[in-house]
PDB file of C-alpha atoms in Angstrom:
ATOM      1  CA  MET A  11      23.975 -28.847  -9.067  1.00  0.00           C
ATOM      2  CA  SER A  12      20.089 -27.831  -9.079  1.00  0.00           C
ATOM      3  CA  ALA A  13      18.527 -25.512  -6.346  1.00  0.00           C
ATOM      4  CA  ALA A  14      16.382 -28.788  -6.100  1.00  0.00           C
ATOM      5  CA  SER A  15      19.272 -30.818  -4.690  1.00  0.00           C
ATOM      6  CA  PRO A  16      18.882 -32.770  -1.525  1.00  0.00           C
ATOM      7  CA  SER A  17      22.149 -32.289  -0.973  1.00  0.00           C
ATOM      8  CA  GLY A  18      22.775 -28.694  -2.795  1.00  0.00           C
ATOM      9  CA  GLY A  19      25.151 -26.180  -0.211  1.00  0.00           C
ATOM     10  CA  ASP A  20      22.928 -23.327   0.023  1.00  0.00           C
ATOM     11  CA  ALA A  21      22.761 -22.172   3.450  1.00  0.00           C
ATOM     12  CA  ALA A  22      19.281 -21.912   4.150  1.00  0.00           C
ATOM     13  CA  HIS A  23      19.237 -25.948   3.352  1.00  0.00           C
ATOM     14  CA  ALA A  24      21.743 -26.699   6.626  1.00  0.00           C
ATOM     15  CA  PRO A  25      19.126 -27.011   9.258  1.00  0.00           C
ATOM     16  CA  LEU A  26      16.492 -27.951   6.966  1.00  0.00           C
ATOM     17  CA  LEU A  27      18.507 -30.895   6.226  1.00  0.00           C
ATOM     18  CA  GLY A  28      19.868 -31.514  10.077  1.00  0.00           C
ATOM     19  CA  ARG A  29      16.202 -30.935  10.719  1.00  0.00           C
ATOM     20  CA  MET A  30      15.117 -33.010   8.934  1.00  0.00           C
ATOM     21  CA  ALA A  31      18.147 -35.843   9.490  1.00  0.00           C
ATOM     22  CA  GLN A  32      17.298 -35.513  13.023  1.00  0.00           C
ATOM     23  CA  GLU A  33      14.004 -37.150  12.724  1.00  0.00           C
ATOM     24  CA  GLY A  34      15.032 -39.579   9.732  1.00  0.00           C
ATOM     25  CA  GLU A  35      14.145 -38.172   6.961  1.00  0.00           C
ATOM     26  CA  THR A  36      15.873 -37.784   3.949  1.00  0.00           C
ATOM     27  CA  ALA A  37      15.369 -34.663   1.644  1.00  0.00           C
ATOM     28  CA  LEU A  38      14.070 -36.003  -1.748  1.00  0.00           C
ATOM     29  CA  ALA A  39      14.466 -32.339  -3.579  1.00  0.00           C
ATOM     30  CA  VAL A  40      15.383 -28.754  -1.241  1.00  0.00           C
ATOM     31  CA  LEU A  41      14.292 -25.357  -2.794  1.00  0.00           C
ATOM     32  CA  THR A  42      15.513 -22.110  -1.629  1.00  0.00           C
ATOM     33  CA  VAL A  43      12.520 -19.996  -1.434  1.00  0.00           C
ATOM     34  CA  ALA A  44      11.620 -16.716   0.234  1.00  0.00           C
ATOM     35  CA  GLY A  45       8.632 -15.591   1.364  1.00  0.00           C
ATOM     36  CA  THR A  46       7.104 -13.793   4.512  1.00  0.00           C
ATOM     37  CA  ALA A  47       9.905 -13.732   6.130  1.00  0.00           C
ATOM     38  CA  ALA A  48      12.017 -12.307   3.642  1.00  0.00           C
ATOM     39  CA  ALA A  49      11.589  -9.790   4.898  1.00  0.00           C
ATOM     40  CA  LEU A  50      13.352 -10.816   8.020  1.00  0.00           C
ATOM     41  CA  GLY A  51      16.731 -10.764   6.016  1.00  0.00           C
ATOM     42  CA  GLY A  52      17.550 -14.405   5.499  1.00  0.00           C
ATOM     43  CA  ALA A  53      15.966 -16.983   2.834  1.00  0.00           C
ATOM     44  CA  GLY A  54      13.984 -19.997   3.509  1.00  0.00           C
ATOM     45  CA  ALA A  55      13.841 -23.814   2.205  1.00  0.00           C
ATOM     46  CA  LEU A  56      11.454 -26.126   1.383  1.00  0.00           C
ATOM     47  CA  ALA A  57      11.785 -29.364   1.509  1.00  0.00           C
ATOM     48  CA  VAL A  58      10.147 -32.960   0.773  1.00  0.00           C
ATOM     49  CA  SER A  59      10.566 -36.563   1.916  1.00  0.00           C
ATOM     50  CA  THR A  60       8.218 -39.359   1.043  1.00  0.00           C
ATOM     51  CA  GLU A  61       6.603 -38.713   3.725  1.00  0.00           C
ATOM     52  CA  ARG A  62       5.812 -34.724   4.456  1.00  0.00           C
ATOM     53  CA  LEU A  63       6.495 -31.263   3.501  1.00  0.00           C
ATOM     54  CA  TRP A  64       9.082 -29.986   4.786  1.00  0.00           C
ATOM     55  CA  LEU A  65      10.019 -25.671   5.751  1.00  0.00           C
ATOM     56  CA  ALA A  66      12.048 -23.706   7.108  1.00  0.00           C
ATOM     57  CA  GLN A  67      12.281 -19.996   7.606  1.00  0.00           C
ATOM     58  CA  PRO A  68      14.553 -16.798   8.627  1.00  0.00           C
ATOM     59  CA  GLN A  69      13.560 -15.789  12.917  1.00  0.00           C
ATOM     60  CA  LEU A  70      14.368 -12.420  13.393  1.00  0.00           C
ATOM     61  CA  LEU A  71      16.162 -13.697  16.878  1.00  0.00           C
ATOM     62  CA  GLY A  72      18.139 -16.516  16.841  1.00  0.00           C
ATOM     63  CA  GLY A  73      18.124 -19.856  14.371  1.00  0.00           C
ATOM     64  CA  PRO A  74      14.928 -21.118  11.886  1.00  0.00           C
ATOM     65  CA  SER A  75      12.295 -22.050  12.451  1.00  0.00           C
ATOM     66  CA  VAL A  76      11.665 -24.897  10.902  1.00  0.00           C
ATOM     67  CA  ALA A  77       8.212 -26.853  10.714  1.00  0.00           C
ATOM     68  CA  SER A  78       6.372 -30.443   8.937  1.00  0.00           C
ATOM     69  CA  VAL A  79       3.547 -31.185   7.352  1.00  0.00           C
ATOM     70  CA  PRO A  80       2.238 -34.616   6.189  1.00  0.00           C
ATOM     71  CA  VAL A  81       2.342 -34.956   2.339  1.00  0.00           C
ATOM     72  CA  SER A  82      -1.425 -35.762   2.854  1.00  0.00           C
ATOM     73  CA  SER A  83      -2.188 -32.507   4.305  1.00  0.00           C
ATOM     74  CA  VAL A  84      -0.661 -31.208   0.278  1.00  0.00           C
ATOM     75  CA  GLY A  85      -3.214 -29.862  -2.358  1.00  0.00           C
ATOM     76  CA  ASP A  86      -1.888 -28.348  -5.340  1.00  0.00           C
ATOM     77  CA  VAL A  87       1.305 -27.534  -6.597  1.00  0.00           C
ATOM     78  CA  ARG A  88       2.262 -24.577  -8.931  1.00  0.00           C
ATOM     79  CA  ALA A  89       4.723 -23.109 -10.034  1.00  0.00           C
ATOM     80  CA  ARG A  90       4.516 -19.565 -12.416  1.00  0.00           C
ATOM     81  CA  PRO A  91       7.493 -17.122 -13.171  1.00  0.00           C
ATOM     82  CA  VAL A  92       6.774 -13.436 -12.598  1.00  0.00           C
ATOM     83  CA  ARG A  93       8.047 -10.142 -13.445  1.00  0.00           C
ATOM     84  CA  PHE A  94      10.224  -8.520 -10.221  1.00  0.00           C
ATOM     85  CA  PRO A  95      12.540 -10.269  -9.673  1.00  0.00           C
ATOM     86  CA  ARG A  96      14.189 -10.853 -12.845  1.00  0.00           C
ATOM     87  CA  GLY A  97      14.235 -14.326 -13.548  1.00  0.00           C
ATOM     88  CA  ALA A  98      12.498 -15.666 -10.122  1.00  0.00           C
ATOM     89  CA  GLN A  99       9.059 -18.093  -9.932  1.00  0.00           C
ATOM     90  CA  ARG A 100       5.997 -17.882  -7.525  1.00  0.00           C
ATOM     91  CA  LEU A 101       5.178 -21.221  -6.410  1.00  0.00           C
ATOM     92  CA  GLU A 102       1.947 -21.548  -4.250  1.00  0.00           C
ATOM     93  CA  VAL A 103       1.591 -25.191  -2.526  1.00  0.00           C
ATOM     94  CA  VAL A 104      -1.586 -25.162  -0.688  1.00  0.00           C
ATOM     95  CA  VAL A 105      -1.433 -27.325   2.673  1.00  0.00           C
ATOM     96  CA  ASP A 106      -4.602 -27.725   4.555  1.00  0.00           C
ATOM     97  CA  GLY A 107      -6.921 -26.090   1.777  1.00  0.00           C
ATOM     98  CA  ARG A 108      -4.754 -22.275   2.651  1.00  0.00           C
ATOM     99  CA  PRO A 109      -2.337 -21.478  -0.425  1.00  0.00           C
ATOM    100  CA  LEU A 110       0.864 -20.647   0.808  1.00  0.00           C
ATOM    101  CA  ARG A 111       3.674 -18.583  -1.944  1.00  0.00           C
ATOM    102  CA  PHE A 112       7.258 -18.391  -2.194  1.00  0.00           C
ATOM    103  CA  THR A 113       9.345 -16.625  -4.450  1.00  0.00           C
ATOM    104  CA  THR A 114      12.383 -18.889  -6.153  1.00  0.00           C
ATOM    105  CA  ARG A 115      15.048 -17.985  -8.406  1.00  0.00           C
ATOM    106  CA  ALA A 116      16.183 -21.207  -8.570  1.00  0.00           C
ATOM    107  CA  GLU A 117      15.956 -22.230 -11.683  1.00  0.00           C
ATOM    108  CA  PRO A 118      13.302 -23.220 -13.691  1.00  0.00           C
ATOM    109  CA  GLY A 119      14.573 -26.766 -14.136  1.00  0.00           C
ATOM    110  CA  ALA A 120      14.967 -26.848 -10.616  1.00  0.00           C
ATOM    111  CA  VAL A 121      11.804 -25.546  -9.268  1.00  0.00           C
ATOM    112  CA  ASP A 122      10.367 -28.207 -11.689  1.00  0.00           C
ATOM    113  CA  GLU A 123      11.890 -30.591 -10.010  1.00  0.00           C
ATOM    114  CA  PHE A 124      11.221 -29.854  -6.776  1.00  0.00           C
ATOM    115  CA  VAL A 125       7.035 -30.023  -8.232  1.00  0.00           C
ATOM    116  CA  ARG A 126       7.291 -33.365  -9.832  1.00  0.00           C
ATOM    117  CA  ALA A 127       9.248 -34.613  -6.276  1.00  0.00           C
ATOM    118  CA  LEU A 128       6.436 -33.286  -4.050  1.00  0.00           C
ATOM    119  CA  GLU A 129       3.926 -34.764  -6.517  1.00  0.00           C
ATOM    120  CA  ALA A 130       5.139 -37.871  -6.504  1.00  0.00           C
ATOM    121  CA  VAL A 131       4.437 -38.580  -2.886  1.00  0.00           C
ATOM    122  CA  ARG A 132       0.772 -37.290  -3.652  1.00  0.00           C
ATOM    123  CA  GLY A 133       1.152 -40.083  -5.790  1.00  0.00           C
ATOM    124  CA  ARG A 134      -0.102 -37.514  -8.178  1.00  0.00           C
TER     125      ARG A 134
END
């Protein structure tokens, strides 16, 4: 199953998908990522719905923090391979003019699927 699949069994996806369900949202694509919170010892997740971009990040204490922004706040989205860790990709998402950078070890096709889903809801 693709890492960008909304029904993926990744543990990082569960809190995010649960919160989205509480809000009445359905994930079109989900991607496991590591961002600045990776130093806290866990992976996060990004998800896209028809209206919002969602992020779950691990917390030092307690469960993950979940936040979302309207897709109208999302600008350019880019993915590119990185040298370390081997096989990983860097995902950059511009939100309100500020680039947010994440690393993912998802398969390149899953990353492309996530980017396409986000661009589709942005109307590109």
